[in-house]
Tab-separated table of C-alpha atoms and ligand atoms in Angstrom:
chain	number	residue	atom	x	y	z
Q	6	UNK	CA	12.284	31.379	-3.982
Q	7	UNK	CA	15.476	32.825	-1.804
Q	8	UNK	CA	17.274	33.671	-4.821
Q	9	UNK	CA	14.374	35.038	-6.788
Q	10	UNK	CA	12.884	36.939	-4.023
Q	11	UNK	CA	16.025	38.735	-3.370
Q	12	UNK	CA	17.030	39.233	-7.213
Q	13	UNK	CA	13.394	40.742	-7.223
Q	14	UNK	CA	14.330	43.380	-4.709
Q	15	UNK	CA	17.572	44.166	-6.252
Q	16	UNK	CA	15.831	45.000	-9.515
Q	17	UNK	CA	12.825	46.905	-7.888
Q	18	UNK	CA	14.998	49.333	-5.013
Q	19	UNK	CA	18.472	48.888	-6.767
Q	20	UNK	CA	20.204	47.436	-3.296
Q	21	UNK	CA	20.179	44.167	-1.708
Q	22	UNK	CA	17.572	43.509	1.515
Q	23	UNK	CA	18.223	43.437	4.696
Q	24	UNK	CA	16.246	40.339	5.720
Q	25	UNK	CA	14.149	38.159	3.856
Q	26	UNK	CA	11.622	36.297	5.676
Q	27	UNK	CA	8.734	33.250	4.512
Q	28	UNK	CA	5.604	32.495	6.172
Q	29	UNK	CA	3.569	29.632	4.666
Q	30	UNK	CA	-0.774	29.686	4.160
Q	31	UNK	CA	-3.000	27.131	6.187
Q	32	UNK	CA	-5.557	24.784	5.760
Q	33	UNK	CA	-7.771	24.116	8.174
Q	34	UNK	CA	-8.231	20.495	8.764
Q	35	UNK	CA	-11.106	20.123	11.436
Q	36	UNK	CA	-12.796	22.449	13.263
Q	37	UNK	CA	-14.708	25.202	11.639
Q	38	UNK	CA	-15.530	28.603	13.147
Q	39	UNK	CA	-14.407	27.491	16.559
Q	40	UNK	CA	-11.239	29.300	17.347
Q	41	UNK	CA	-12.753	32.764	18.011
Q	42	UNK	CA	-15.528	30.399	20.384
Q	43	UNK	CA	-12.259	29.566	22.399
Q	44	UNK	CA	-12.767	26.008	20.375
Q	45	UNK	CA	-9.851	23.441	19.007
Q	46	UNK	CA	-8.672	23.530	15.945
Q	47	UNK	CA	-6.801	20.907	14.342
Q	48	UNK	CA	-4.847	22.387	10.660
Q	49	UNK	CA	-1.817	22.625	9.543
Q	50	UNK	CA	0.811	25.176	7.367
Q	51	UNK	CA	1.019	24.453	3.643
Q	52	UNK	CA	3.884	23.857	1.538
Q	53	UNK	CA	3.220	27.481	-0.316
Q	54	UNK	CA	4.444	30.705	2.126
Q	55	UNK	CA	4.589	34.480	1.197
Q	56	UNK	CA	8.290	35.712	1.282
Q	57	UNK	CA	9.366	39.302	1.820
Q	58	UNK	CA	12.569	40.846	1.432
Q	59	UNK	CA	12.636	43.939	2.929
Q	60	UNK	CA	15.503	47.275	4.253
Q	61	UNK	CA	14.855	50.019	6.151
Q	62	UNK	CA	15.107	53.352	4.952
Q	63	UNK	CA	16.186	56.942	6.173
Q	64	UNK	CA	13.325	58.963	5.679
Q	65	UNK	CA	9.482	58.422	6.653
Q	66	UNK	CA	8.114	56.874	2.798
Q	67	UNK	CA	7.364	52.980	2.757
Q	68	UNK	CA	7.021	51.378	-0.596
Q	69	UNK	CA	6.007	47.765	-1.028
Q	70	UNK	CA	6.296	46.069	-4.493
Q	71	UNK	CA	4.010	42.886	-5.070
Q	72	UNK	CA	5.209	40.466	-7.670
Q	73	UNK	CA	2.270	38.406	-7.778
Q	74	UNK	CA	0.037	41.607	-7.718
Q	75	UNK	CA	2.829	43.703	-10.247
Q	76	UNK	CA	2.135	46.514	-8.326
Q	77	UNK	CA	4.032	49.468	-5.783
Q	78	UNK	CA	2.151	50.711	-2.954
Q	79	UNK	CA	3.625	53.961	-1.092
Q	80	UNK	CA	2.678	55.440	2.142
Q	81	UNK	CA	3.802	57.511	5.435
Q	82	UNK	CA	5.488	55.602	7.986
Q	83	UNK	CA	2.259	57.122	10.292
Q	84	UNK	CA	-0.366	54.597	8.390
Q	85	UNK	CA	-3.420	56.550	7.398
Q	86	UNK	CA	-6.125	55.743	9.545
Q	87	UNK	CA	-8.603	54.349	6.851
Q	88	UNK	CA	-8.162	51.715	4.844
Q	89	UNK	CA	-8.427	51.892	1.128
Q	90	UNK	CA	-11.359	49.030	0.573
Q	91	UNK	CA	-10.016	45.448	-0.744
Q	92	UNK	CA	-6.354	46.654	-1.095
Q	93	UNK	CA	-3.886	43.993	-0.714
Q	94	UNK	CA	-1.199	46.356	1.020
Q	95	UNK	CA	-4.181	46.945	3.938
Q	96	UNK	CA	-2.323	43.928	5.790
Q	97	UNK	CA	0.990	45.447	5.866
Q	98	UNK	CA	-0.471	48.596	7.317
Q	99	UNK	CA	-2.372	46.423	9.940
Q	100	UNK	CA	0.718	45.468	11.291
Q	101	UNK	CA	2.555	48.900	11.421
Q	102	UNK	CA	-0.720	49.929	12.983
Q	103	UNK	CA	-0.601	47.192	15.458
Q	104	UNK	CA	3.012	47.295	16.300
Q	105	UNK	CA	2.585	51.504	17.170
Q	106	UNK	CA	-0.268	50.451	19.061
Q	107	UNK	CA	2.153	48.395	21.210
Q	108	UNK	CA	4.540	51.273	21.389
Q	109	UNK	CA	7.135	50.383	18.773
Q	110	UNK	CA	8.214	52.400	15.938
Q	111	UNK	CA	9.801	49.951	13.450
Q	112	UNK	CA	11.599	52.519	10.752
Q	113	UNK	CA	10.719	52.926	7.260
Q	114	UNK	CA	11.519	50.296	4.782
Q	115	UNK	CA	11.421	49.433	1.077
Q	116	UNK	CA	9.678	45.616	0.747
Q	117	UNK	CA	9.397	43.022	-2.127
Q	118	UNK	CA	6.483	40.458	-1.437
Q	119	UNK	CA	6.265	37.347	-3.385
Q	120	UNK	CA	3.860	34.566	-2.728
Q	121	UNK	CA	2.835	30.954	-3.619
Q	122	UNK	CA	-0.406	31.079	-1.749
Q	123	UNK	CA	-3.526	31.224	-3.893
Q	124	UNK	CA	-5.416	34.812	-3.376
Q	125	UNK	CA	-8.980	34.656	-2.082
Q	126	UNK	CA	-9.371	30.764	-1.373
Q	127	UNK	CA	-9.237	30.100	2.185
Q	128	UNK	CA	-5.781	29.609	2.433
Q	129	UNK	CA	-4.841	32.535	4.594
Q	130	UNK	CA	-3.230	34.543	1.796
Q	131	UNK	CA	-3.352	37.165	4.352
Q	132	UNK	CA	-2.305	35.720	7.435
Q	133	UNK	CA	0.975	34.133	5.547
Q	134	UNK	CA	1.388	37.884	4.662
Q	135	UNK	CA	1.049	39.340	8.212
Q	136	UNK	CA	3.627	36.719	10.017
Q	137	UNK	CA	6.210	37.258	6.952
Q	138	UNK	CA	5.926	41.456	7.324
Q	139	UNK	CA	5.803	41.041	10.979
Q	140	UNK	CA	8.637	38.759	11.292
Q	141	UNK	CA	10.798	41.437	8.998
Q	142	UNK	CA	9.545	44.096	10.718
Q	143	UNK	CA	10.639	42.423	13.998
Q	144	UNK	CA	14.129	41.245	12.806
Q	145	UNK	CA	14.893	44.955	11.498
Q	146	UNK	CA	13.415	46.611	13.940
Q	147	UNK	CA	15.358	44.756	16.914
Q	148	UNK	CA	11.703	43.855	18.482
Q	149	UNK	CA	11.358	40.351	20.236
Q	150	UNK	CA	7.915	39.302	20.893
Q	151	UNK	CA	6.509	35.766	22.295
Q	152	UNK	CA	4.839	33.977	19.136
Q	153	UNK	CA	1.381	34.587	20.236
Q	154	UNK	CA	2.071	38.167	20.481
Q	155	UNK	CA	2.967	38.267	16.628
Q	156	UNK	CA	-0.329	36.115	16.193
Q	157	UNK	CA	-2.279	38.579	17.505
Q	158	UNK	CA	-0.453	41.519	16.050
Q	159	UNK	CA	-1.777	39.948	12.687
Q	160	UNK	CA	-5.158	39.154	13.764
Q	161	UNK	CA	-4.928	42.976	15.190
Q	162	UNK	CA	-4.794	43.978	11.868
Q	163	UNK	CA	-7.529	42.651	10.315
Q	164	UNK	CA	-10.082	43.233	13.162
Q	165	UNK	CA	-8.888	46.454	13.975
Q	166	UNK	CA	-7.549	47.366	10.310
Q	167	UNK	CA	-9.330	45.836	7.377
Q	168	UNK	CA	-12.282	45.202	9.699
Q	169	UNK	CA	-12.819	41.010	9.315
Q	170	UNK	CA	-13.639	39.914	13.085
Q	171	UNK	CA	-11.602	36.740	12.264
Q	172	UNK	CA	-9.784	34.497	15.507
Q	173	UNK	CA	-6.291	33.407	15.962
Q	174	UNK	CA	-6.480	30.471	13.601
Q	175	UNK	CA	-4.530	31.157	10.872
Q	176	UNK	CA	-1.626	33.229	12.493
Q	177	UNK	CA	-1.198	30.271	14.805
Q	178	UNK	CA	-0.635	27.734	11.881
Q	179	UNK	CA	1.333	29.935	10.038
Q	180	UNK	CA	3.756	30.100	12.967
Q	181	UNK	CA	3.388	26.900	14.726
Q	182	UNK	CA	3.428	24.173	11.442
Q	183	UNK	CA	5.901	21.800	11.419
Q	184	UNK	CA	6.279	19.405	8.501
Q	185	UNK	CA	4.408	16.101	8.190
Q	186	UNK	CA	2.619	17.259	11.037
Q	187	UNK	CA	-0.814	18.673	11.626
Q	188	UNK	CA	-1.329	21.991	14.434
Q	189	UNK	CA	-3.511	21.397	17.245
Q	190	UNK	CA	-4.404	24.737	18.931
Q	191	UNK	CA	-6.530	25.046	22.000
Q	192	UNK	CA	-7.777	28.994	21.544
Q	193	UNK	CA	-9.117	29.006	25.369
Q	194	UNK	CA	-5.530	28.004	26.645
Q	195	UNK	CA	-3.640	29.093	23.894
Q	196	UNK	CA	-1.749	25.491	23.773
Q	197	UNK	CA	-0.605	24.039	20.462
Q	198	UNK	CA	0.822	20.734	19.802
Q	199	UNK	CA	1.839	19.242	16.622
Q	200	UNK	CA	0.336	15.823	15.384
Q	201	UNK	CA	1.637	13.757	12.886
Q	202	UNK	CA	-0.443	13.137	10.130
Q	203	UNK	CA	0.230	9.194	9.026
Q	204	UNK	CA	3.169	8.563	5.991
Q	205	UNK	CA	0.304	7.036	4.100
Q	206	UNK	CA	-1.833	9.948	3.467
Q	207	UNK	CA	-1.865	12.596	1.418
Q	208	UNK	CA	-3.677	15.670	1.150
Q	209	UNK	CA	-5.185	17.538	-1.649
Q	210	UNK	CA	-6.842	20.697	-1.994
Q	211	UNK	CA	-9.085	21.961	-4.102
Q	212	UNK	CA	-9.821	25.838	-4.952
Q	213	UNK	CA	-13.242	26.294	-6.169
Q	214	UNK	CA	-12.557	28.928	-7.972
Q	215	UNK	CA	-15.351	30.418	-5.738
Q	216	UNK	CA	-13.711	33.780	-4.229
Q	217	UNK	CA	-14.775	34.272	-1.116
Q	218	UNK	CA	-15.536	37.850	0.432
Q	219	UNK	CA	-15.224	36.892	3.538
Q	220	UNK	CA	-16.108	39.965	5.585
Q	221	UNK	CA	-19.897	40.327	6.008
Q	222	UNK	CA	-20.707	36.814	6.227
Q	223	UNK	CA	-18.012	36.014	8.471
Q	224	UNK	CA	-19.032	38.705	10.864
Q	225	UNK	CA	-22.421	37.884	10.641
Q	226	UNK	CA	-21.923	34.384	12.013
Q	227	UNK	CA	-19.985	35.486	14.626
Q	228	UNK	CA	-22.478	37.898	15.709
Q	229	UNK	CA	-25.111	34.912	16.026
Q	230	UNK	CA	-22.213	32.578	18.088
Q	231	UNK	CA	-21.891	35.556	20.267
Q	232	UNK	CA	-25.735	35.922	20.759
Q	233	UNK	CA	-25.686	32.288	21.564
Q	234	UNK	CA	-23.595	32.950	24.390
Q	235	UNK	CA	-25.511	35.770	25.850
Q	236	UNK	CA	-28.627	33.361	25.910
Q	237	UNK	CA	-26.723	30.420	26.967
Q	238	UNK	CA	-25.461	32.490	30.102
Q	239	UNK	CA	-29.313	32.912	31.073
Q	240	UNK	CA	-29.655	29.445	31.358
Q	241	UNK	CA	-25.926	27.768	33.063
Q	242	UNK	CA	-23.297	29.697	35.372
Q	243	UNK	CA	-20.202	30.231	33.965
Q	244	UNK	CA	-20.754	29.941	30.468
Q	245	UNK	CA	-17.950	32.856	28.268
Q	246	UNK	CA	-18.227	31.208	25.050
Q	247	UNK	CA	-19.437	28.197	22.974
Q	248	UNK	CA	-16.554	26.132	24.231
Q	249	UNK	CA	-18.095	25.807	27.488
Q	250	UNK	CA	-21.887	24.107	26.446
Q	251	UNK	CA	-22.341	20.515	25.895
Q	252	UNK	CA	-24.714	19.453	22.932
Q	253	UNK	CA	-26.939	18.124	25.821
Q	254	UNK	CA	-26.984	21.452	27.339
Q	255	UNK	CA	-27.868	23.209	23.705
Q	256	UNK	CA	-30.242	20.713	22.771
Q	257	UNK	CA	-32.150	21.090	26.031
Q	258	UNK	CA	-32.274	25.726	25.002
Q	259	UNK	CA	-33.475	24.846	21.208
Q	260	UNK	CA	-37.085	25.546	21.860
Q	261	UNK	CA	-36.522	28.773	23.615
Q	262	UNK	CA	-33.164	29.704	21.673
Q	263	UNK	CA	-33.484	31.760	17.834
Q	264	UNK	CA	-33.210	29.076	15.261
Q	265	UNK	CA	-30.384	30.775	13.824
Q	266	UNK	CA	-28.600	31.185	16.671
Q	267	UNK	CA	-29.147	27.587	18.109
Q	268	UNK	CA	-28.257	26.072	14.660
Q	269	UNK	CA	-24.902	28.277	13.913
Q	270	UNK	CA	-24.242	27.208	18.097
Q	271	UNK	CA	-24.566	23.375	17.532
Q	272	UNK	CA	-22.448	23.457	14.750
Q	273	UNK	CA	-19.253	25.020	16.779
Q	274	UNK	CA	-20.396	22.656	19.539
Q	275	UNK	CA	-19.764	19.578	17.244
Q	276	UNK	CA	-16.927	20.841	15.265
Q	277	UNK	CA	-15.276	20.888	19.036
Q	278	UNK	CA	-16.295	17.141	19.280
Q	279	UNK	CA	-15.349	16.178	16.244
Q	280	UNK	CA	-11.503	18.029	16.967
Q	281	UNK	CA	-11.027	15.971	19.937
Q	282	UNK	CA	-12.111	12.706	18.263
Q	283	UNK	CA	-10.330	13.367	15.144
Q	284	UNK	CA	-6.876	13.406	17.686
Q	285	UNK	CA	-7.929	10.314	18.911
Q	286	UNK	CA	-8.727	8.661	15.842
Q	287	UNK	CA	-5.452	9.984	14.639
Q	288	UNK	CA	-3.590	8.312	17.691
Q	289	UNK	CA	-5.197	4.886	17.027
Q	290	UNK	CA	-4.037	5.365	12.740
Q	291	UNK	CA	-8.055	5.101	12.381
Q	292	UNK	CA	-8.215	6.698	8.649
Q	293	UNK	CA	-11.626	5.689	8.453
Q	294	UNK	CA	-12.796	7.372	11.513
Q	295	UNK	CA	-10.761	10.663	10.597
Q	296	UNK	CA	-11.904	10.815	7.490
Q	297	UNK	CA	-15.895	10.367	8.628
Q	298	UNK	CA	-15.259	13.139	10.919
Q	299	UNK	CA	-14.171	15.305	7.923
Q	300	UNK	CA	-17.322	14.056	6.280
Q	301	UNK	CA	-19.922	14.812	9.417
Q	302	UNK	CA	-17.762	18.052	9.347
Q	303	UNK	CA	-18.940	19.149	5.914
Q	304	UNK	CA	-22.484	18.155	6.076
Q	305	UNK	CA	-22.663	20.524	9.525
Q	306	UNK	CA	-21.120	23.593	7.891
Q	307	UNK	CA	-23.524	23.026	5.092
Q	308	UNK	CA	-26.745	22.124	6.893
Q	309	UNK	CA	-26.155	24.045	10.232
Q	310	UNK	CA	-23.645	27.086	9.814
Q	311	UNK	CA	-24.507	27.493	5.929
Q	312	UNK	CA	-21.109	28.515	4.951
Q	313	UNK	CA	-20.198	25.827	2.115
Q	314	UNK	CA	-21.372	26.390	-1.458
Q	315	UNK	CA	-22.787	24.339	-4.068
Q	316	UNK	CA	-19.433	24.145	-5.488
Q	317	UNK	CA	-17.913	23.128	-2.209
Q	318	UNK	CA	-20.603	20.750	-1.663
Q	319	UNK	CA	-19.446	19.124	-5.556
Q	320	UNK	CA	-16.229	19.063	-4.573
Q	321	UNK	CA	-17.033	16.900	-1.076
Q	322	UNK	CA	-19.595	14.778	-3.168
Q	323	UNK	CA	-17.038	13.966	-5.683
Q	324	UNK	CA	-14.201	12.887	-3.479
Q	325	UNK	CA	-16.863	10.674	-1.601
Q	326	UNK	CA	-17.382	8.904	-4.758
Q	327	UNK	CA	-12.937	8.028	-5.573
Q	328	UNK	CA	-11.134	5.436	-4.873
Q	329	UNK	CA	-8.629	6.089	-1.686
Q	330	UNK	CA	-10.778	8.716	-0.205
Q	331	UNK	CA	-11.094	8.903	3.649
Q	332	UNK	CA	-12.617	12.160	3.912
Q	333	UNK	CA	-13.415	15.748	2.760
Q	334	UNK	CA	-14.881	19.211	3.891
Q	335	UNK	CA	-15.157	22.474	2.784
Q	336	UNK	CA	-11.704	24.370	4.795
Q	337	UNK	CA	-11.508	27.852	6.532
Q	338	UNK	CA	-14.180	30.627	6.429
Q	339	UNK	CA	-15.938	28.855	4.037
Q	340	UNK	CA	-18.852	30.718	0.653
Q	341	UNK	CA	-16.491	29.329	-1.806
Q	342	UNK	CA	-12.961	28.792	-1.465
Q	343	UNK	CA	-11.395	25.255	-1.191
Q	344	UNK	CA	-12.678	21.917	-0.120
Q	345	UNK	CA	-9.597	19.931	1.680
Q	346	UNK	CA	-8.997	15.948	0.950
Q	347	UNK	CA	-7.787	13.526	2.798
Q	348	UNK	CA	-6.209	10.401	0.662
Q	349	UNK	CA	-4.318	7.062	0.252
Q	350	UNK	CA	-1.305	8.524	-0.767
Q	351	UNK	CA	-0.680	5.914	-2.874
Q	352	UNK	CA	-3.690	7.235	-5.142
Q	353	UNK	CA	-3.176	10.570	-4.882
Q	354	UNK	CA	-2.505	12.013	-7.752
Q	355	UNK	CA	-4.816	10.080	-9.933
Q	356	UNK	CA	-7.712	11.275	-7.059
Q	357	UNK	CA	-6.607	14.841	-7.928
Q	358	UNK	CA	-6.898	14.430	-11.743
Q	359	UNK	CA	-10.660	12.870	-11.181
Q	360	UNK	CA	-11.842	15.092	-9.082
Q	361	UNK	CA	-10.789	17.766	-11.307
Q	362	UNK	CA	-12.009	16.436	-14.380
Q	363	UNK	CA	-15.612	15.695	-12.911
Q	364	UNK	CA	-15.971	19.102	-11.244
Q	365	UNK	CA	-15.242	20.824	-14.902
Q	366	UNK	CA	-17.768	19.143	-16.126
Q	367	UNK	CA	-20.313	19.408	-13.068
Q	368	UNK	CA	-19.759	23.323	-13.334
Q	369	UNK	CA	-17.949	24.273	-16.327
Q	370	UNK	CA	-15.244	25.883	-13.816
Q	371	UNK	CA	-11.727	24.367	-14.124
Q	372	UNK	CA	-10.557	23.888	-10.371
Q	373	UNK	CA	-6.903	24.405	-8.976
Q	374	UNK	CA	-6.255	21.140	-7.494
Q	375	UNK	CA	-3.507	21.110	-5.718
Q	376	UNK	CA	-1.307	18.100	-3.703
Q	377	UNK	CA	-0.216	19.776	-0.580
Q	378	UNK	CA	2.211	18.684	2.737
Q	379	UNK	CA	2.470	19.644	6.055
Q	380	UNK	CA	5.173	22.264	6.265
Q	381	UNK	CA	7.168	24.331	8.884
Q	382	UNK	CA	6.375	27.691	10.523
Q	383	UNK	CA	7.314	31.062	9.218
Q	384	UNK	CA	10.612	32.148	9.890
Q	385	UNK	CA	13.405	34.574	9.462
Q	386	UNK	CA	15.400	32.838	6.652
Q	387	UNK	CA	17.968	35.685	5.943
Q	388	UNK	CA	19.207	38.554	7.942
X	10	GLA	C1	-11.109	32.210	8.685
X	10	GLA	C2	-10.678	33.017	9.905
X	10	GLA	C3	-10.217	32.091	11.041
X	10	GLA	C4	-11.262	31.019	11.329
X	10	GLA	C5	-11.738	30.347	10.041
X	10	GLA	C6	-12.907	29.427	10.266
X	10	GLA	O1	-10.018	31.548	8.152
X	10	GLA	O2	-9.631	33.897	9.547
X	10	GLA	O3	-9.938	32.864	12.184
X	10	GLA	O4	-12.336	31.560	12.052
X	10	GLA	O5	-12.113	31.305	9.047
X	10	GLA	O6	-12.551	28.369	11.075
């Protein structure tokens, strides 16, 4: 991808970049909806990044070519201050946006993105696009940040920017992946740790096909975890977000609490649980209990949040039914998008081929099933 990423930008601008950098997608493992609750999160970054190559330029134009898209973008160093709806460059803007915000005035720049990271899936297409800009903007520009200032440069741009109210998830795995090993982020202390996810195992993913438009539904159930809160704080002292009830505690407000609001609460509230157990279950090599975690995880985003799909739900039943399956669940913001497997490893890619195969003919949809690993954080790989 080095060479052709580069090669790319030599044919497009006609000189060689000044930095290339990669940032990989995510998959969220267990946990759903919790890290803008101040939740735990346990995920990790793919083996599939976005790469840009990018130089600077002399005047005040910025043009971005997109191979996957095959398509040029150009625009004033001084980002308008609207989006253009659904455009893919809206990211790249988020973080110029962001980074003037924070008083720094990276300089103009000609850009070549390339990507391996499946559009519109739950993947973080557009987080893996964020860290690699605003890693290249960083490296020309001369700025040095902490990492979770970069993370929340990128989730600056798509509150503030494109307008999704999304946490710190998938910046954090992006940046903090390390191969073979899953991320556990804490989003009320801002720790991460990295977990090593057993030799044995293997995970596949499976894309729908589903695309997921994430915004209004996403920001709807926010609004009802945040209305949780507010009545929750009625009831107990010191209660700032979902991270700080106990399922005792929320069972004890259901008859008073809206139904929606209780149900969307209880499923954060487990989803914690179910982070902290899955590290423990992980500790002890306890597959079995992992896996039924993933499992219970699924059924609550279905039944309680109501974010999976019937497709999604397919995809869970199916791996249920295959040999060398210890668990699945639907993985990120969920309404179509991908459903994430944990397997044997040793019957992994016969697992893939059956679960695709039965899902075409469940839905008439052919899937993208894909075998993915652990991988490192996004980086700086050139310049
Ligand atoms: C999307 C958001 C993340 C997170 C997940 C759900 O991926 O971008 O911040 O909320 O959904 O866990």
């Amino acid at each position: 991808m080095l060479t052709s990423i580069k090669n790319a930008f030599f044919e497009t601008f006609g000189r060689a970049p000044e930095v290339v950098t990669r940032a990989p997608g995510r998959i969220e493992f267990l946990g759903n909806h919790t890290d803008y609750n101040e939740g735990v999160v346990l995920s990790l970054a793919v083996d599939r990044a976005t790469w840009v190559a990018a130089a600077a330029r002399e005047d005040t134009q910025c043009r971005v070519h997109s191979l996957e898209q095959d398509s040029t973008r150009e625009f004033p160093l001084d980002v308008p201050a609207d989006p253009v709806p659904g455009d893919w460059v809206n990211y790249v803007k988020g973080v110029l946006v962001e980074l003037r915000k924070r008083g720094y005035r990276p300089p103009a720049f000609d850009a070549v993105i390339g990507s391996t990271v499946p559009m519109s899936a739950g993947m973080s297409s557009s987080a893996a696009l964020e860290m690699s800009f605003a890693l290249a903007m960083g490296r020309m520009a001369g700025i040095d940040l902490p990492w979770t200032e970069w993370a929340r440069i990128g989730q600056g741009a798509e509150n503030n920017y494109v307008g999704a109210r999304t946490g710190l998830l998938d910046q954090f795995s992006s940046l903090r992946g390390r191969k073979g090993h899953l991320v556990f982020s804490d989003f009320r202390t801002l720790e991460v740790d990295n977990v090593p996810l057993p030799d044995e195992t293997a995970v596949v993913v499976a894309d729908s096909m589903v695309k997921h438009q994430l915004t209004n539904e996403y920001n709807e159930r926010r609004s009802r975890c945040e209305e949780a809160v507010a009545f929750l704080k009625t009831r107990y002292d010191g209660v700032t977000a979902l991270r700080d009830v106990t399922r005792a505690e929320l069972e004890a407000c259901k008859p008073d609490m809206d139904i929606m609001a209780w149900r969307r609460a209880m499923h954060v509230v487990g989803e914690n649980e179910r982070v902290f157990a899955g590290v423990e279950a992980l500790a002890k090599n306890d597959l079995v209990g992992f896996g039924r975690l993933m499992f219970e995880s699924h059924e609550s985003a279905r039944t309680l949040f109501e974010n999976s799909c019937v497709e999604l739900d397919i995809l869970v039943e199916i791996g249920r039914s295959l040999p060398g399956c210890f668990g699945a669940r639907l993985s990120g913001g969920g309404f179509g998008g991908i459903s994430v497997h944990l397997v044997q490893a040793t019957e992994a890619e016969n697992y893939a081929r059956r679960l695709g195969t039965a899902y075409q003919t469940r839905t008439d949809i052919a899937p993208d099933i894909m075998l993915c690993q652990p991988d490192d954080g996004a980086a700086v790989v050139e310049g």
